[in-house]
CSV table of C-alpha atoms and ligand atoms in Angstrom, one decimal:
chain,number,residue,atom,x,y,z
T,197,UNK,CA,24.2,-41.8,21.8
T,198,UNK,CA,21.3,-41.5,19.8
T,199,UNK,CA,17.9,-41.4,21.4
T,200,UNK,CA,14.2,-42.4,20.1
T,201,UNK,CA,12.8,-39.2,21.4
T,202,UNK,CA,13.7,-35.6,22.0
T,203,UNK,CA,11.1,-34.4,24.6
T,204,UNK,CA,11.2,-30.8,25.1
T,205,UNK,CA,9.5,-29.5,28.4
T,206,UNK,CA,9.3,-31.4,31.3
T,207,UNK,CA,5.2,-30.9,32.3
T,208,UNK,CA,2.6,-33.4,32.0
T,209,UNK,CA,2.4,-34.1,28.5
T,210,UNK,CA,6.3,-34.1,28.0
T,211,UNK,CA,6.2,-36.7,30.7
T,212,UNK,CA,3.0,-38.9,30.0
T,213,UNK,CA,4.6,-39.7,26.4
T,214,UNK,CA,8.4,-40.0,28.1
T,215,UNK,CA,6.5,-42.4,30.8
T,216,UNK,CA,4.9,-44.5,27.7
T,217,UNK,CA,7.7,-44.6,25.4
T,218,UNK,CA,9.9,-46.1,27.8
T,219,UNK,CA,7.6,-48.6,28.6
T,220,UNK,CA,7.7,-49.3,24.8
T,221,UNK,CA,11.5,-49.5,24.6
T,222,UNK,CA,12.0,-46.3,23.2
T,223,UNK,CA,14.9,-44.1,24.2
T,224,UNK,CA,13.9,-40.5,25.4
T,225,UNK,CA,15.8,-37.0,26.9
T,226,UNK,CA,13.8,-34.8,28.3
T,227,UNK,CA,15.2,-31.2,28.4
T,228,UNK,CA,13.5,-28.3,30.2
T,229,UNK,CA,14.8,-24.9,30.5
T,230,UNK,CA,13.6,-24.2,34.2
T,231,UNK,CA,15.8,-25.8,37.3
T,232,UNK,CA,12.8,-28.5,37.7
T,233,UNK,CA,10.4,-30.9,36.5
T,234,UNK,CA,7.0,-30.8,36.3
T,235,UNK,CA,6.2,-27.7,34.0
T,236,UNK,CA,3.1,-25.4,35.4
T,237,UNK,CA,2.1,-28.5,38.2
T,238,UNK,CA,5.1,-28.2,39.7
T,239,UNK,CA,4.7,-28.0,43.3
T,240,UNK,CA,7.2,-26.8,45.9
T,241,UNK,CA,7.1,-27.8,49.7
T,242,UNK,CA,7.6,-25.6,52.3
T,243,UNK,CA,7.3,-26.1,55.6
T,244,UNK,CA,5.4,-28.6,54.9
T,245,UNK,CA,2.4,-27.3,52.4
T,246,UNK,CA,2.7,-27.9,49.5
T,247,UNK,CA,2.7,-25.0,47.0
T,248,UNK,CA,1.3,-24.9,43.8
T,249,UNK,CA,4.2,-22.2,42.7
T,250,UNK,CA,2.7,-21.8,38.8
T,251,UNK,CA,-1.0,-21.3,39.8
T,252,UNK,CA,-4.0,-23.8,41.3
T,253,UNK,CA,-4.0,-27.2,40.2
T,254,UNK,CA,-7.1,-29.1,40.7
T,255,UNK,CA,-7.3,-32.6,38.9
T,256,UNK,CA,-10.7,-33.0,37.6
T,257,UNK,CA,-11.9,-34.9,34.4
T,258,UNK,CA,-14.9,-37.2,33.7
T,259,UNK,CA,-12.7,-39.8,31.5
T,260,UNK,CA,-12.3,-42.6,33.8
T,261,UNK,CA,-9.4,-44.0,31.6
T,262,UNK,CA,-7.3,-41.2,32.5
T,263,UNK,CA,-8.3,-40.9,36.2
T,264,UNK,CA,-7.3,-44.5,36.3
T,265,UNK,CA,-3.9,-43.4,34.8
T,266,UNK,CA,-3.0,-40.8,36.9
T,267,UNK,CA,-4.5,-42.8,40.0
T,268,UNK,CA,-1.3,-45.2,39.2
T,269,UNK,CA,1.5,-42.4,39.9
T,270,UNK,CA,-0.5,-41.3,43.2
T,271,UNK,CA,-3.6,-41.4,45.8
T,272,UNK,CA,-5.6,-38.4,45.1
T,273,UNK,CA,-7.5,-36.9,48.0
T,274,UNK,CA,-11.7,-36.3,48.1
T,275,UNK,CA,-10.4,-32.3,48.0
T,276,UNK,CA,-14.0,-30.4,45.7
T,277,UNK,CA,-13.7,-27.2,44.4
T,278,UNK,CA,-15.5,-24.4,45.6
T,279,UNK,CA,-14.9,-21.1,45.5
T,280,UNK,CA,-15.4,-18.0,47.5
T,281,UNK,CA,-16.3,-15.1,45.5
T,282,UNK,CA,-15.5,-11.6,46.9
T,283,UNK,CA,-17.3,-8.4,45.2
T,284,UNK,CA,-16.9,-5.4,47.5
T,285,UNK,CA,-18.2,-6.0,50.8
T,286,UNK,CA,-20.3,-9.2,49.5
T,287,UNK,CA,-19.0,-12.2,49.5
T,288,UNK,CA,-20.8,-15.4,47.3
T,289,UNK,CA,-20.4,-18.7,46.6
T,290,UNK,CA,-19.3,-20.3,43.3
T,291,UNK,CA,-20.3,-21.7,40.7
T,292,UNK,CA,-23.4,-19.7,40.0
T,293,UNK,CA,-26.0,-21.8,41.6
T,294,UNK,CA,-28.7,-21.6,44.3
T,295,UNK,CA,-26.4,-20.6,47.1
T,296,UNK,CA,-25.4,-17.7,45.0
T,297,UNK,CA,-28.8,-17.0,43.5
T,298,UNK,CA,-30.2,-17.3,47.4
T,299,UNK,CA,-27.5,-14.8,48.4
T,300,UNK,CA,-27.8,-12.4,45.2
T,301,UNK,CA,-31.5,-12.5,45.8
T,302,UNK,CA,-32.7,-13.0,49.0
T,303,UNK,CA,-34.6,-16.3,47.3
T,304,UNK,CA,-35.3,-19.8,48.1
T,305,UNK,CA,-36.7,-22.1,45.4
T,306,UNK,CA,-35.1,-23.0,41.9
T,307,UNK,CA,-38.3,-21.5,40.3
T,308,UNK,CA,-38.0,-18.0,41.6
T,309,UNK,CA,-33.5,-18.0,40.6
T,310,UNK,CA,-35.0,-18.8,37.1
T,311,UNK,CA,-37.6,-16.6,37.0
T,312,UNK,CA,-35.4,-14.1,38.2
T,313,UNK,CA,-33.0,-14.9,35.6
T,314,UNK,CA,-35.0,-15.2,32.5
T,315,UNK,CA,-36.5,-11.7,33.4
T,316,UNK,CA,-32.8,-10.0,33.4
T,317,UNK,CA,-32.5,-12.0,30.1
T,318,UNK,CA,-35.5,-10.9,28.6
T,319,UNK,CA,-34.6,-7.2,28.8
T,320,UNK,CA,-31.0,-7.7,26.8
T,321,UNK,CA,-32.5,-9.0,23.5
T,322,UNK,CA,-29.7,-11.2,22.7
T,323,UNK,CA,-30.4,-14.1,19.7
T,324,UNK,CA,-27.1,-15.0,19.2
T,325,UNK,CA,-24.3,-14.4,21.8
T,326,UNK,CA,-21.0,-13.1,19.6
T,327,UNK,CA,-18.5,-12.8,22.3
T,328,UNK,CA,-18.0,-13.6,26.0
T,329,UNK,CA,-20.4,-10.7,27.3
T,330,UNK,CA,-23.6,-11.8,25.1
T,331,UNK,CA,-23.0,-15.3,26.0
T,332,UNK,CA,-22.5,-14.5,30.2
T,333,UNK,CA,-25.5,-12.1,30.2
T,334,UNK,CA,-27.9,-14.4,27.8
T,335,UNK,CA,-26.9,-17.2,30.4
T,336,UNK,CA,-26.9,-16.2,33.8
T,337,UNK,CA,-28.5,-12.4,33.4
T,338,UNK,CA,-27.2,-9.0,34.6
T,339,UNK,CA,-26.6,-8.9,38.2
T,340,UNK,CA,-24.4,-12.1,38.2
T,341,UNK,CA,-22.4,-10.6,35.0
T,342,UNK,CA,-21.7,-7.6,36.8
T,343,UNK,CA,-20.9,-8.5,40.2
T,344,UNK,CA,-19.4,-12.1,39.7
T,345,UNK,CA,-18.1,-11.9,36.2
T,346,UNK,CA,-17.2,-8.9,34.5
T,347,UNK,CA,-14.8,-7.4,36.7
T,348,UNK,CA,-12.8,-10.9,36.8
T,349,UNK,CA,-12.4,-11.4,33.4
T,350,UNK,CA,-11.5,-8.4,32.5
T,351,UNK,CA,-8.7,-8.7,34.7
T,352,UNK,CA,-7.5,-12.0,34.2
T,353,UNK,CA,-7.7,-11.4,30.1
T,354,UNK,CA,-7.0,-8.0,29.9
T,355,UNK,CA,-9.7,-6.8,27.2
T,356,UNK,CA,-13.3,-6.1,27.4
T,357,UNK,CA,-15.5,-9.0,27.8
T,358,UNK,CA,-17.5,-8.2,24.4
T,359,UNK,CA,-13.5,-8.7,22.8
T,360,UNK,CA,-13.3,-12.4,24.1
T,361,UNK,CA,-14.3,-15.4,23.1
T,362,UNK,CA,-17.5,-16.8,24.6
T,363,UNK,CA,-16.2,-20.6,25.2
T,364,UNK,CA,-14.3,-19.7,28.6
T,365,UNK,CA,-17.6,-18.7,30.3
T,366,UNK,CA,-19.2,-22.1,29.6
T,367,UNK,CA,-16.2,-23.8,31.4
T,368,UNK,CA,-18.2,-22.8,34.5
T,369,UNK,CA,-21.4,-24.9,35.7
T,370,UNK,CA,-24.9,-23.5,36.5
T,371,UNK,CA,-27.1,-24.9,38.7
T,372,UNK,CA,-30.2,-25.0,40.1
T,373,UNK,CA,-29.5,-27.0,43.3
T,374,UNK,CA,-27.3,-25.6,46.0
T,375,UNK,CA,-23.9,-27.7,45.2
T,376,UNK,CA,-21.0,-25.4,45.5
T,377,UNK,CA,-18.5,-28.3,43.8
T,378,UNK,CA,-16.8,-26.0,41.3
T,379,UNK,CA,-17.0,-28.2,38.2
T,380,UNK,CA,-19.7,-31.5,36.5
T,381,UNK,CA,-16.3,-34.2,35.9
T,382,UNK,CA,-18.0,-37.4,38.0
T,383,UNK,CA,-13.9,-37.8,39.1
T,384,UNK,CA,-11.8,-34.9,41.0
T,385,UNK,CA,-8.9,-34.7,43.7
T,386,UNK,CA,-5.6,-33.4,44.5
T,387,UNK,CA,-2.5,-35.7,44.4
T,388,UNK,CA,-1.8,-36.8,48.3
T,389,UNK,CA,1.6,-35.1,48.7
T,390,UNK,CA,1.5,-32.6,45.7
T,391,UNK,CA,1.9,-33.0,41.8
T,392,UNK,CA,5.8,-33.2,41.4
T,393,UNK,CA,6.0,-36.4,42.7
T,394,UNK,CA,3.6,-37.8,39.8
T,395,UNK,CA,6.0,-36.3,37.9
T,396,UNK,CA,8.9,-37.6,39.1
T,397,UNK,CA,7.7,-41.1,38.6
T,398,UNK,CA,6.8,-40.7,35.0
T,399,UNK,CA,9.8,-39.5,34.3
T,400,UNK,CA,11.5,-42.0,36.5
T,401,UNK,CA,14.9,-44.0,34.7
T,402,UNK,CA,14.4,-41.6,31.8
T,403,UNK,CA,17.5,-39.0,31.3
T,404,UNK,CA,16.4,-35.6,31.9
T,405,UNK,CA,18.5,-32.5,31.4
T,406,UNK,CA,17.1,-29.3,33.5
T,407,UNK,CA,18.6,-25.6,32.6
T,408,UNK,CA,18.5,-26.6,29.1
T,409,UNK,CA,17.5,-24.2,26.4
T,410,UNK,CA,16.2,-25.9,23.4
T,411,UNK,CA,17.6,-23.2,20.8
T,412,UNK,CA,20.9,-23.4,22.3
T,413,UNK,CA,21.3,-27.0,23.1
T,414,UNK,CA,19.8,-28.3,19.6
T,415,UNK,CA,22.4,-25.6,18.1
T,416,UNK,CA,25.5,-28.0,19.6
T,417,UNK,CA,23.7,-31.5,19.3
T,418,UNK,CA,21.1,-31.0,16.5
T,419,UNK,CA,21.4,-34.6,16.0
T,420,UNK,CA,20.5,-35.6,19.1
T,421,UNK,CA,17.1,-37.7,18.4
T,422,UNK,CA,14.9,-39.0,15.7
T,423,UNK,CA,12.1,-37.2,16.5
T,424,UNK,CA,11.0,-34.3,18.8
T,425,UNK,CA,8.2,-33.7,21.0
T,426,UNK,CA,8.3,-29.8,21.7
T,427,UNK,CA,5.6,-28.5,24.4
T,428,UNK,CA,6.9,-25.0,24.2
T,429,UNK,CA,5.3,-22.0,22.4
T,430,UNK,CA,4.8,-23.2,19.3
T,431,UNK,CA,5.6,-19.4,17.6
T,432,UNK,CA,8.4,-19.8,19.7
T,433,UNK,CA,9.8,-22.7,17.5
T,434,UNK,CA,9.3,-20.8,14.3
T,435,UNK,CA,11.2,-17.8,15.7
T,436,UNK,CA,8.0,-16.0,15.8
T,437,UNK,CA,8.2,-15.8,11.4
T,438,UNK,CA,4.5,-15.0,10.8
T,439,UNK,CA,3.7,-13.2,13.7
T,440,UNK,CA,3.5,-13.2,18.0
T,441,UNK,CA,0.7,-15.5,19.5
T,442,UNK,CA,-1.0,-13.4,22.9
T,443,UNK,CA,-0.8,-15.5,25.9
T,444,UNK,CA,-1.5,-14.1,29.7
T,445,UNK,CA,1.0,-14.4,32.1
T,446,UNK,CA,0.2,-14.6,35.9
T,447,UNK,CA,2.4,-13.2,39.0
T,448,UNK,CA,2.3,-14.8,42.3
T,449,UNK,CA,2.9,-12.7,45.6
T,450,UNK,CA,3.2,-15.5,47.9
T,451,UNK,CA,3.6,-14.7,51.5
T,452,UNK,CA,4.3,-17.1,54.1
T,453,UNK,CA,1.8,-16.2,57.3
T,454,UNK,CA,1.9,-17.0,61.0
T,455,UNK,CA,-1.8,-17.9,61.3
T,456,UNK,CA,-3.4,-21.2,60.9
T,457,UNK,CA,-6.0,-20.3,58.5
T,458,UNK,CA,-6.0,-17.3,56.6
T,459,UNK,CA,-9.3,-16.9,54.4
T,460,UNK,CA,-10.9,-20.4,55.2
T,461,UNK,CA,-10.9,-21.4,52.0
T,462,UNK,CA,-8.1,-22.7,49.1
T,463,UNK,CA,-10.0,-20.0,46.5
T,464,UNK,CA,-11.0,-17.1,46.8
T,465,UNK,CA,-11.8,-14.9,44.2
T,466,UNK,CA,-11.7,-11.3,43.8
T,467,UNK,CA,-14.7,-10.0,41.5
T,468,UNK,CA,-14.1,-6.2,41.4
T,469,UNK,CA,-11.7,-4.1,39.3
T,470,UNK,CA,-11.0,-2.5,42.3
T,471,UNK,CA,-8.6,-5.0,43.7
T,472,UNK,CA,-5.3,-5.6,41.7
T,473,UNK,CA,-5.9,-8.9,41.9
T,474,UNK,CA,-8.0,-11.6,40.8
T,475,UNK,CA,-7.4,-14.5,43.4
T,476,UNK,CA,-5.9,-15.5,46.5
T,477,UNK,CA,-5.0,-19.2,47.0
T,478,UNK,CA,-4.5,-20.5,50.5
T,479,UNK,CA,-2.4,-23.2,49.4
T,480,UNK,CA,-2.7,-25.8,52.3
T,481,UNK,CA,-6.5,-26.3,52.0
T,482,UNK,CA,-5.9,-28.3,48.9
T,483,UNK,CA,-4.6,-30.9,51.2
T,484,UNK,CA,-6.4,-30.0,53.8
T,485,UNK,CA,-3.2,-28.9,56.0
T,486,UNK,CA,-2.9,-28.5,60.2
T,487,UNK,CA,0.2,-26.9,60.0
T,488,UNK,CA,1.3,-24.0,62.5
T,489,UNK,CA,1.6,-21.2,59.4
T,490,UNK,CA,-0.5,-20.9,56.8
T,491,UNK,CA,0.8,-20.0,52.6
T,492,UNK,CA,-1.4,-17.8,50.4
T,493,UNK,CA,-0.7,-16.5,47.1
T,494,UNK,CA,-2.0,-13.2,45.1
T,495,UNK,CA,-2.1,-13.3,41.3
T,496,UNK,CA,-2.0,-11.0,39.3
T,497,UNK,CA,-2.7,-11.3,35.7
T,498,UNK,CA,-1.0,-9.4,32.8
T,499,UNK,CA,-0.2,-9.1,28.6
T,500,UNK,CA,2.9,-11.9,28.1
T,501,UNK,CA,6.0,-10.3,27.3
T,502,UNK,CA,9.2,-12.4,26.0
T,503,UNK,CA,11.3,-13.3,29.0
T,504,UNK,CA,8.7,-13.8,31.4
T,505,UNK,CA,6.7,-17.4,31.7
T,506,UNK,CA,3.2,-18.2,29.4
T,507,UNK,CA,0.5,-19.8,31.1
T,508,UNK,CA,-3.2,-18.9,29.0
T,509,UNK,CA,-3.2,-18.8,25.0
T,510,UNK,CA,-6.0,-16.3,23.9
T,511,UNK,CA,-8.2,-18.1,22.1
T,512,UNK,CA,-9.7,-15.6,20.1
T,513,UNK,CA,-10.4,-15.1,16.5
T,514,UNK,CA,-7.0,-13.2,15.7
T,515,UNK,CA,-4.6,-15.6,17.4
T,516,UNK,CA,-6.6,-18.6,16.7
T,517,UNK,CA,-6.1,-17.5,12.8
T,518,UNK,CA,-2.6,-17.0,13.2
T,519,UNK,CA,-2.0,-20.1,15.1
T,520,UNK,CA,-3.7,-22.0,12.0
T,521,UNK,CA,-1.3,-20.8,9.9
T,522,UNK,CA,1.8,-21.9,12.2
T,523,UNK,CA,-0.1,-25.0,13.0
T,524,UNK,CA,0.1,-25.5,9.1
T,525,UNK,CA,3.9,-25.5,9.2
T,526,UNK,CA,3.8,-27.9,11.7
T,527,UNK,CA,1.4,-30.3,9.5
T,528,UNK,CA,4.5,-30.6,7.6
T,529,UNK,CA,6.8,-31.7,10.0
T,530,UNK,CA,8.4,-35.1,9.8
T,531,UNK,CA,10.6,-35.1,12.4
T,532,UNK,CA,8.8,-32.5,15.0
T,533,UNK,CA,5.7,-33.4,16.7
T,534,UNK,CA,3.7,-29.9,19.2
T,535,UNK,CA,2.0,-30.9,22.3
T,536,UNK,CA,0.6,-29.6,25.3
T,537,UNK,CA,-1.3,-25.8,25.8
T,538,UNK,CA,1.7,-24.1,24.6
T,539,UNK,CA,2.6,-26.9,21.8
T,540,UNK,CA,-1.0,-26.5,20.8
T,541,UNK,CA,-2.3,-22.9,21.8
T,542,UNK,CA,-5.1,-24.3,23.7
T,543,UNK,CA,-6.9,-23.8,27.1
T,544,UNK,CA,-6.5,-27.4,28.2
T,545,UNK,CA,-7.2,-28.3,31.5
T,546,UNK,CA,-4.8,-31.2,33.1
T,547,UNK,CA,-7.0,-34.1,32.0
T,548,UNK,CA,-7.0,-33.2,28.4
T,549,UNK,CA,-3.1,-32.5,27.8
T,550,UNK,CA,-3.1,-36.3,29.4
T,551,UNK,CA,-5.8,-37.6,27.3
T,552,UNK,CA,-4.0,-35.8,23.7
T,553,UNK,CA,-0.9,-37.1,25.5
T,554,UNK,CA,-2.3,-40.8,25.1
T,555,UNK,CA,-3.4,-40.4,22.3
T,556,UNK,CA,-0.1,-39.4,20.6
T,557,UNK,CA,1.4,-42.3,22.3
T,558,UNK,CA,-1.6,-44.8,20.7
T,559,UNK,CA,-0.3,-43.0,16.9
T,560,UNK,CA,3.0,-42.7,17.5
T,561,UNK,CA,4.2,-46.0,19.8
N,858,LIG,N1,-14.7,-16.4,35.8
N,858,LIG,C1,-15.5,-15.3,36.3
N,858,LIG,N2,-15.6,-15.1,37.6
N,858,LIG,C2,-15.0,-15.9,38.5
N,858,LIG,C3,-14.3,-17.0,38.1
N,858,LIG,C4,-14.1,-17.2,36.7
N,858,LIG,O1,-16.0,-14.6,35.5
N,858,LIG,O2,-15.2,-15.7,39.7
N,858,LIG,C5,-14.6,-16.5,34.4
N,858,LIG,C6,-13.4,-15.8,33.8
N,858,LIG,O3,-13.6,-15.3,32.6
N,858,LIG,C7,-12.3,-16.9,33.8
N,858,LIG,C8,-13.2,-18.1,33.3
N,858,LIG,O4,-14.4,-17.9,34.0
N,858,LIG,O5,-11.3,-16.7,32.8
N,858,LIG,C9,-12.7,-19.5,33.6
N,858,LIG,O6,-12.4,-19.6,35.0
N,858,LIG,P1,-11.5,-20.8,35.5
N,858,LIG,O7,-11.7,-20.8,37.0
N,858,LIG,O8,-11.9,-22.0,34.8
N,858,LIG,O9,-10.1,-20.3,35.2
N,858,LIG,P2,-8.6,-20.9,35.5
N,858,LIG,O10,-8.8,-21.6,36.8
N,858,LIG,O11,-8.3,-21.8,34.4
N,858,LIG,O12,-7.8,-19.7,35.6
């Protein structure tokens, strides 16, 4: 048989098009290498708690069309963001606003954080902030840089903060007002009974194939579909012919512990070089869990490496050149349509792989 659509990956946007294309009559097979669906949301339930086994996954998005359209595969939860930052002995709250500012400070009113701030600022002489540690320091000053940002970032990336890009600072709020909710989208939540099952009823009456290896299976049915959808690595697909995109990779130590409630918090994050890691998630929090044990997870944060699983592009000038050039090879593609962060090299959050997702489906379908 002949299908509409080869889809290849089985994570959210591999399964919002499969979802829509069905609806539309269109055949699809979905094929994913790993033994499961779901791609980087997959969760995994143990004992009860749901485990978010590729990292955190916290829905949040201010574009009510797509809240509405997840809200159809699932209730979501009131669940808010907000983080526990640990530097040393200290221990703050995030995002940077008056809590932390109170905390840093010993301060009070929204006045005296700003004065406070703009004084640190004044002292750096920065006009135009060319990498990630102009923009941090011209925004929130030295003390917050130092305690609550550069020793993160340069473990979860790996380089010097004056080597990255400045537009994953501004993913984080600040604020003036003591409000500890992580990020601005006006919707946010955590799917009652994890994110696989979502999954599971996009993808629901649509053939999937799991264990399946792209390269290998299009080698014996290369005439399987009219088109293809491929959410992997898009170097990946051109056998890496101009070059190696960087992506981070993450490690998980999850441990399994016989106490109810292990750091009082789903995220808590680790702000010194110090320690190995960056964050521990207590993985039952999300759902606000009363089970007897409790499941937390360290991660660690390397350089990708073939073999092992991509999870954050590096978005800076380098990659982003080379991945223009790839992304020019795709431009002339007929038959072969990239999606998703890999597909696309981008540091999407959940909502926006959705939203390109629909999209697609409104140009394609
Ligand atoms: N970040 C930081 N300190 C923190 C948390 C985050 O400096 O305690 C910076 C860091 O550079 C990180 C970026 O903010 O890469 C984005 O953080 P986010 O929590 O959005 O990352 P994700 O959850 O996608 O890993």
């Amino acid at each position: 048989m002949k299908y509409d659509y080869l889809i290849v990956g089985a994570g959210l946007f591999g399964s919002v098009f499969a979802y829509e294309a069905k609806k539309k009559g269109k055949t699809c097979l979905v094929i994913d290498r790993r033994d499961h669906i779901g791609g980087n949301v997959y969760c995994e339930n143990r004992n009860g708690i749901n485990v978010h086994k590729y990292g955190a996954h916290i829905f949040h998005t201010s574009n009510k069309e797509v809240w509405e359209y997840v809200n159809q595969f699932s209730e979501f939860n009131n669940y808010v963001n907000s983080p526990v930052a640990v530097y040393k002995d200290e221990l703050y709250n995030l995002p940077f606003n008056m809590n932390t500012f109170s905390k840093l400070w010993g301060i009070r009113t929204p006045q005296e954080a700003k004065d406070k701030i703009a004084e640190q600022i004044a002292q750096l002489n920065i006009t135009e902030p060319k990498n990630l540690e102009e923009q941090a320091l011209s925004l929130v000053g030295r003390d917050v840089y130092e305690k609550l940002i550069k020793g993160y970032t340069e473990k979860q990336w790996g380089r010097p903060c004056s080597e990255l890009p400045s537009f994953i600072i501004k993913r984080l709020p600040l604020r003036f007002i003591y409000d500890n909710n992580y990020f601005n989208d006006r919707y946010q939540g955590i799917p009652m009974g994890g994110y696989t099952k979502i999954v599971e009823k996009m993808l629901d009456g649509v053939d999937v194939k799991l264990n399946t290896d792209y390269f290998d299976f299009i080698e014996k049915n290369g005439d399987v579909a009219e088109k293809t959808i491929f959410t992997g690595m898009i170097d990946e697909f051109y056998h890496y012919q101009l070059g190696t995109l960087q992506y981070r990779t993450v490690r998980f130590e999850t441990e399994e512990l016989e106490c109810e409630n292990y750091q009082g918090n789903a995220v808590v994050n680790y702000t010194d070089r110090e320690v190995p890691y960056t964050r521990i998630i207590e993985h039952k929090h999300f759902e606000f869990g009363k089970q007897k044990t409790t499941i937390i997870s360290r991660e660690y944060s390397s350089e990708w490496k073939p073999g092992i699983e991509p999870y954050y592009p590096i978005n800076d000038e380098k990659n982003n050149t080379l991945f223009a050039k790839y992304r020019e090879l795709a431009d002339k593609e007929t038959k072969v349509i990239f999606g998703g962060r890999l597909g696309n090299y981008k540091y999407y959050d959940m909502d926006k792989v959705i939203e390109a997702a629909l999209e697609l489906v409104k140009k394609e379908l």
